[in-house]
Amino acid sequence: MNQIRLIEELAANAIPAAIVQEVDGWRLRYNYGVTRRANSVLAHSASSVIELDAKIAYVERFYARRNLPVRFQICPASLPTDLDATLADRGYTVPTPTSVQIAPLVALRAVDPGPAYVSEQFDEPWLAAYVAGEGETDLIKIAARRTMLQHVGPPCGYGTLMIDGQIAAVAQGVVERGWLGIFTVETLPAFRRRGLARQVLSALGAWAAGQGAQNAYLQVLSTNDPAVRLYRQMGFTTLYQYWYRKREVA
């Protein structure tokens, strides 16, 4: 459980929300609806100062004021231990779970990075390539993503692979306490199925090793078969799963 709590804390630091409010051991996060993680409750600590039902009601008011559905990010280390069952009883539903996978950094570095490289400077072409790969066109959400990327606290690397003068694939890496967190892996449609993601991840692995990292973690939807196969081939195995308990609040 300690390793799970550590990775959840590292991931929260790597995906900073615009507003974070600590409430009796829980972290309430809001980021204009951009990413589920940054718009959900991280229940990573237990406290008995506020009774559970009252604390859930407080959370519901927090998100209702911001016109967002209420989301709790739940994993095996969430506290209190009956939180998931309590939310289920209150009508919170669960979408597809996400697998958190880990691998030794040497597994990433076994792949030839080719022309992929890593910069520690955020730039607009990198962001444009990422949102193009993701298919995002909402300018407000793109602006929120930009702000998020520019406010990551730990060392952050932006992996890029270019083909014929065009950005073909990107990925973001965040290093903290010996771990490389891998996020925003995207290959532009015209360049897919060429193994470019492997090369970008390898470049991030080399960069992270220089930052003192020994291991890597990432998150992948359990139903994303191509990504699951890719990460398995690169040495990743599932440590645990997390899911979101969600409810619309009028």
C-alpha positions as a Markdown table, in Angstrom:
| # | Residue | x | y | z |
|---|---|---|---|---|
| 1 | Met | 0.0 | 0.0 | 0.0 |
| 2 | Asn | 2.9 | 2.4 | 0.7 |
| 3 | Gln | 4.1 | 2.1 | -2.9 |
| 4 | Ile | 0.6 | 2.7 | -4.2 |
| 5 | Arg | 0.2 | 5.8 | -2.1 |
| 6 | Leu | 3.6 | 7.1 | -3.2 |
| 7 | Ile | 2.7 | 6.7 | -6.9 |
| 8 | Glu | -0.7 | 8.4 | -6.4 |
| 9 | Glu | 1.1 | 11.3 | -4.7 |
| 10 | Leu | 3.7 | 11.6 | -7.5 |
| 11 | Ala | 1.0 | 11.5 | -10.2 |
| 12 | Ala | -1.0 | 14.2 | -8.4 |
| 13 | Asn | 2.2 | 16.4 | -8.3 |
| 14 | Ala | 2.8 | 15.7 | -12.0 |
| 15 | Ile | -0.8 | 16.8 | -13.0 |
| 16 | Pro | -1.3 | 20.0 | -11.0 |
| 17 | Ala | -4.9 | 21.3 | -10.8 |
| 18 | Ala | -5.7 | 25.0 | -10.9 |
| 19 | Ile | -7.5 | 24.8 | -7.6 |
| 20 | Val | -6.6 | 22.4 | -4.8 |
| 21 | Gln | -8.4 | 22.4 | -1.5 |
| 22 | Glu | -7.4 | 20.1 | 1.4 |
| 23 | Val | -10.4 | 18.9 | 3.4 |
| 24 | Asp | -9.8 | 16.6 | 6.4 |
| 25 | Gly | -7.1 | 14.5 | 4.6 |
| 26 | Trp | -8.7 | 14.6 | 1.1 |
| 27 | Arg | -7.4 | 16.6 | -1.8 |
| 28 | Leu | -10.2 | 18.3 | -3.8 |
| 29 | Arg | -9.0 | 19.3 | -7.3 |
| 30 | Tyr | -10.5 | 21.5 | -10.0 |
| 31 | Asn | -9.0 | 22.3 | -13.4 |
| 32 | Tyr | -11.7 | 23.6 | -15.7 |
| 33 | Gly | -12.8 | 20.0 | -16.6 |
| 34 | Val | -9.4 | 19.1 | -18.2 |
| 35 | Thr | -8.4 | 15.6 | -17.2 |
| 36 | Arg | -10.4 | 13.5 | -14.8 |
| 37 | Arg | -7.6 | 13.2 | -12.3 |
| 38 | Ala | -7.2 | 17.0 | -12.0 |
| 39 | Asn | -11.0 | 17.3 | -11.5 |
| 40 | Ser | -11.5 | 14.7 | -8.8 |
| 41 | Val | -11.0 | 14.0 | -5.1 |
| 42 | Leu | -7.8 | 12.2 | -4.1 |
| 43 | Ala | -8.7 | 10.4 | -0.9 |
| 44 | His | -5.2 | 9.6 | 0.2 |
| 45 | Ser | -5.4 | 10.1 | 3.9 |
| 46 | Ala | -7.7 | 9.2 | 6.7 |
| 47 | Ser | -9.1 | 11.5 | 9.4 |
| 48 | Ser | -12.1 | 11.4 | 11.7 |
| 49 | Val | -12.4 | 15.1 | 12.3 |
| 50 | Ile | -15.4 | 15.3 | 9.8 |
| 51 | Glu | -18.0 | 12.5 | 9.7 |
| 52 | Leu | -17.9 | 10.7 | 6.3 |
| 53 | Asp | -21.3 | 11.6 | 5.0 |
| 54 | Ala | -20.8 | 15.3 | 5.9 |
| 55 | Lys | -17.4 | 15.2 | 4.1 |
| 56 | Ile | -18.9 | 13.7 | 1.0 |
| 57 | Ala | -21.6 | 16.4 | 1.1 |
| 58 | Tyr | -18.9 | 19.1 | 1.3 |
| 59 | Val | -17.2 | 17.6 | -1.8 |
| 60 | Glu | -20.5 | 17.6 | -3.7 |
| 61 | Arg | -21.0 | 21.3 | -2.9 |
| 62 | Phe | -17.4 | 22.0 | -4.1 |
| 63 | Tyr | -18.0 | 20.6 | -7.5 |
| 64 | Ala | -21.6 | 21.8 | -7.8 |
| 65 | Arg | -20.4 | 25.4 | -7.5 |
| 66 | Arg | -18.1 | 24.7 | -10.4 |
| 67 | Asn | -20.7 | 23.0 | -12.6 |
| 68 | Leu | -18.8 | 19.7 | -12.7 |
| 69 | Pro | -19.9 | 16.2 | -11.9 |
| 70 | Val | -18.5 | 14.9 | -8.6 |
| 71 | Arg | -15.6 | 12.4 | -9.1 |
| 72 | Phe | -13.7 | 10.5 | -6.5 |
| 73 | Gln | -10.5 | 8.8 | -7.7 |
| 74 | Ile | -10.5 | 5.4 | -5.9 |
| 75 | Cys | -7.7 | 2.9 | -5.6 |
| 76 | Pro | -6.8 | 0.1 | -3.2 |
| 77 | Ala | -5.1 | 2.6 | -0.9 |
| 78 | Ser | -8.0 | 5.0 | -0.7 |
| 79 | Leu | -9.2 | 6.0 | 2.8 |
| 80 | Pro | -11.4 | 5.4 | 4.6 |
| 81 | Thr | -11.5 | 1.7 | 3.4 |
| 82 | Asp | -15.3 | 1.8 | 3.1 |
| 83 | Leu | -15.3 | 4.9 | 0.9 |
| 84 | Asp | -15.9 | 3.0 | -2.4 |
| 85 | Ala | -18.8 | 1.0 | -0.9 |
| 86 | Thr | -20.3 | 4.2 | 0.6 |
| 87 | Leu | -20.1 | 6.0 | -2.7 |
| 88 | Ala | -21.8 | 3.1 | -4.5 |
| 89 | Asp | -24.6 | 3.2 | -2.0 |
| 90 | Arg | -25.1 | 6.8 | -2.8 |
| 91 | Gly | -25.5 | 6.1 | -6.5 |
| 92 | Tyr | -22.0 | 6.9 | -7.8 |
| 93 | Thr | -21.1 | 4.9 | -10.9 |
| 94 | Val | -17.8 | 3.5 | -12.2 |
| 95 | Pro | -16.6 | 3.9 | -15.8 |
| 96 | Thr | -13.7 | 1.8 | -17.2 |
| 97 | Pro | -10.9 | 1.3 | -14.7 |
| 98 | Thr | -7.3 | 2.5 | -15.4 |
| 99 | Ser | -4.3 | 0.3 | -14.8 |
| 100 | Val | -1.2 | 1.8 | -13.2 |
| 101 | Gln | 1.9 | 0.0 | -14.6 |
| 102 | Ile | 5.5 | 0.1 | -13.5 |
| 103 | Ala | 8.8 | -1.0 | -15.1 |
| 104 | Pro | 12.5 | -0.6 | -14.3 |
| 105 | Leu | 14.0 | 2.3 | -16.2 |
| 106 | Val | 16.5 | 0.0 | -17.9 |
| 107 | Ala | 13.6 | -1.7 | -19.8 |
| 108 | Leu | 12.7 | 1.6 | -21.5 |
| 109 | Arg | 16.3 | 2.3 | -22.4 |
| 110 | Ala | 16.7 | -1.1 | -24.1 |
| 111 | Val | 14.9 | 0.5 | -27.1 |
| 112 | Asp | 16.9 | 2.6 | -29.6 |
| 113 | Pro | 15.5 | 6.2 | -29.3 |
| 114 | Gly | 16.5 | 7.0 | -32.8 |
| 115 | Pro | 15.9 | 10.7 | -33.5 |
| 116 | Ala | 13.7 | 11.3 | -30.5 |
| 117 | Tyr | 15.0 | 13.9 | -28.0 |
| 118 | Val | 13.9 | 15.5 | -24.7 |
| 119 | Ser | 13.7 | 19.2 | -23.9 |
| 120 | Glu | 13.1 | 20.6 | -20.4 |
| 121 | Gln | 11.5 | 23.7 | -22.0 |
| 122 | Phe | 7.8 | 23.8 | -22.7 |
| 123 | Asp | 6.9 | 25.2 | -26.1 |
| 124 | Glu | 3.8 | 25.8 | -28.2 |
| 125 | Pro | 4.7 | 23.4 | -31.1 |
| 126 | Trp | 4.9 | 20.5 | -28.6 |
| 127 | Leu | 1.5 | 21.4 | -27.2 |
| 128 | Ala | 0.0 | 21.8 | -30.7 |
| 129 | Ala | 1.3 | 18.3 | -31.6 |
| 130 | Tyr | -0.1 | 16.8 | -28.4 |
| 131 | Val | -3.6 | 18.3 | -28.8 |
| 132 | Ala | -3.6 | 17.3 | -32.5 |
| 133 | Gly | -2.8 | 13.7 | -31.6 |
| 134 | Glu | -5.5 | 13.8 | -28.9 |
| 135 | Gly | -8.0 | 15.4 | -31.2 |
| 136 | Glu | -8.7 | 18.3 | -28.8 |
| 137 | Thr | -10.1 | 21.5 | -30.4 |
| 138 | Asp | -11.7 | 23.3 | -27.5 |
| 139 | Leu | -9.6 | 26.5 | -27.0 |
| 140 | Ile | -10.5 | 26.7 | -23.3 |
| 141 | Lys | -9.4 | 23.2 | -22.6 |
| 142 | Ile | -6.2 | 23.7 | -24.6 |
| 143 | Ala | -5.4 | 26.8 | -22.5 |
| 144 | Ala | -6.1 | 24.8 | -19.3 |
| 145 | Arg | -3.7 | 22.1 | -20.5 |
| 146 | Arg | -1.0 | 24.7 | -21.3 |
| 147 | Thr | -1.3 | 26.1 | -17.8 |
| 148 | Met | -1.1 | 22.7 | -16.2 |
| 149 | Leu | 2.0 | 21.8 | -18.2 |
| 150 | Gln | 3.7 | 25.1 | -17.2 |
| 151 | His | 3.0 | 24.6 | -13.5 |
| 152 | Val | 4.5 | 21.1 | -12.9 |
| 153 | Gly | 6.6 | 21.3 | -9.8 |
| 154 | Pro | 9.1 | 18.4 | -10.2 |
| 155 | Pro | 11.6 | 18.2 | -13.2 |
| 156 | Cys | 9.6 | 17.8 | -16.4 |
| 157 | Gly | 10.8 | 16.6 | -19.8 |
| 158 | Tyr | 9.0 | 17.0 | -23.2 |
| 159 | Gly | 9.9 | 14.1 | -25.5 |
| 160 | Thr | 9.6 | 14.8 | -29.2 |
| 161 | Leu | 10.3 | 12.8 | -32.4 |
| 162 | Met | 10.3 | 14.6 | -35.7 |
| 163 | Ile | 10.0 | 13.2 | -39.2 |
| 164 | Asp | 10.7 | 15.4 | -42.3 |
| 165 | Gly | 10.5 | 18.6 | -40.3 |
| 166 | Gln | 7.2 | 17.7 | -38.6 |
| 167 | Ile | 6.5 | 16.6 | -35.0 |
| 168 | Ala | 5.3 | 13.0 | -35.3 |
| 169 | Ala | 5.2 | 11.9 | -31.7 |
| 170 | Val | 5.4 | 13.4 | -28.2 |
| 171 | Ala | 5.3 | 12.3 | -24.6 |
| 172 | Gln | 5.8 | 14.0 | -21.2 |
| 173 | Gly | 7.9 | 12.8 | -18.4 |
| 174 | Val | 8.0 | 14.0 | -14.8 |
| 175 | Val | 10.7 | 12.8 | -12.4 |
| 176 | Glu | 10.3 | 12.8 | -8.6 |
| 177 | Arg | 11.8 | 10.6 | -5.9 |
| 178 | Gly | 13.5 | 8.1 | -8.2 |
| 179 | Trp | 10.4 | 7.6 | -10.4 |
| 180 | Leu | 9.7 | 8.7 | -14.0 |
| 181 | Gly | 6.0 | 9.4 | -14.5 |
| 182 | Ile | 5.0 | 9.1 | -18.2 |
| 183 | Phe | 2.1 | 11.2 | -19.5 |
| 184 | Thr | 0.5 | 12.6 | -22.6 |
| 185 | Val | 1.8 | 9.9 | -25.0 |
| 186 | Glu | 0.5 | 10.8 | -28.5 |
| 187 | Thr | 1.5 | 10.0 | -32.1 |
| 188 | Leu | -0.1 | 12.1 | -34.8 |
| 189 | Pro | -2.5 | 10.1 | -37.0 |
| 190 | Ala | -0.3 | 10.3 | -40.2 |
| 191 | Phe | 2.6 | 8.6 | -38.3 |
| 192 | Arg | 1.0 | 5.9 | -36.3 |
| 193 | Arg | 1.9 | 2.2 | -36.3 |
| 194 | Arg | 5.6 | 2.9 | -36.9 |
| 195 | Gly | 6.8 | 2.3 | -33.3 |
| 196 | Leu | 7.5 | 6.0 | -32.7 |
| 197 | Ala | 6.0 | 6.0 | -29.2 |
| 198 | Arg | 8.7 | 3.4 | -28.2 |
| 199 | Gln | 11.4 | 5.7 | -29.3 |
| 200 | Val | 10.0 | 8.7 | -27.5 |
| 201 | Leu | 9.6 | 6.7 | -24.3 |
| 202 | Ser | 13.2 | 5.5 | -24.6 |
| 203 | Ala | 14.4 | 9.1 | -24.9 |
| 204 | Leu | 12.5 | 10.0 | -21.8 |
| 205 | Gly | 14.0 | 7.0 | -20.0 |
| 206 | Ala | 17.5 | 8.2 | -20.8 |
| 207 | Trp | 16.7 | 11.7 | -19.7 |
| 208 | Ala | 15.1 | 10.4 | -16.5 |
| 209 | Ala | 18.2 | 8.3 | -15.7 |
| 210 | Gly | 20.2 | 11.5 | -15.8 |
| 211 | Gln | 17.8 | 12.9 | -13.2 |
| 212 | Gly | 18.4 | 10.0 | -10.9 |
| 213 | Ala | 15.3 | 7.9 | -11.7 |
| 214 | Gln | 15.4 | 4.1 | -11.5 |
| 215 | Asn | 11.8 | 3.2 | -12.2 |
| 216 | Ala | 8.9 | 4.4 | -14.4 |
| 217 | Tyr | 5.1 | 4.4 | -14.0 |
| 218 | Leu | 2.3 | 5.2 | -16.3 |
| 219 | Gln | -1.5 | 4.9 | -16.5 |
| 220 | Val | -3.4 | 3.2 | -19.3 |
| 221 | Leu | -7.1 | 2.4 | -19.8 |
| 222 | Ser | -7.7 | -1.3 | -19.4 |
| 223 | Thr | -9.6 | -1.3 | -22.7 |
| 224 | Asn | -6.9 | 0.4 | -24.7 |
| 225 | Asp | -5.5 | -2.8 | -26.1 |
| 226 | Pro | -2.9 | -1.3 | -28.5 |
| 227 | Ala | -1.4 | 0.7 | -25.6 |
| 228 | Val | -1.5 | -2.2 | -23.2 |
| 229 | Arg | 0.4 | -4.4 | -25.7 |
| 230 | Leu | 3.0 | -1.6 | -26.3 |
| 231 | Tyr | 3.7 | -1.2 | -22.7 |
| 232 | Arg | 3.8 | -4.9 | -22.0 |
| 233 | Gln | 6.4 | -5.2 | -24.8 |
| 234 | Met | 8.4 | -2.5 | -23.1 |
| 235 | Gly | 8.5 | -4.3 | -19.8 |
| 236 | Phe | 5.6 | -2.7 | -17.9 |
| 237 | Thr | 3.4 | -4.7 | -15.6 |
| 238 | Thr | 0.3 | -3.7 | -13.7 |
| 239 | Leu | 0.8 | -2.8 | -10.1 |
| 240 | Tyr | -2.9 | -1.8 | -9.3 |
| 241 | Gln | -6.0 | -0.3 | -10.9 |
| 242 | Tyr | -7.9 | 2.9 | -10.0 |
| 243 | Trp | -11.3 | 4.0 | -11.0 |
| 244 | Tyr | -13.6 | 7.1 | -10.7 |
| 245 | Arg | -16.8 | 7.0 | -8.7 |
| 246 | Lys | -18.9 | 9.7 | -10.5 |
| 247 | Arg | -22.2 | 11.3 | -9.9 |
| 248 | Glu | -24.0 | 14.2 | -11.5 |
| 249 | Val | -25.1 | 16.7 | -8.9 |
| 250 | Ala | -27.9 | 19.1 | -9.6 |
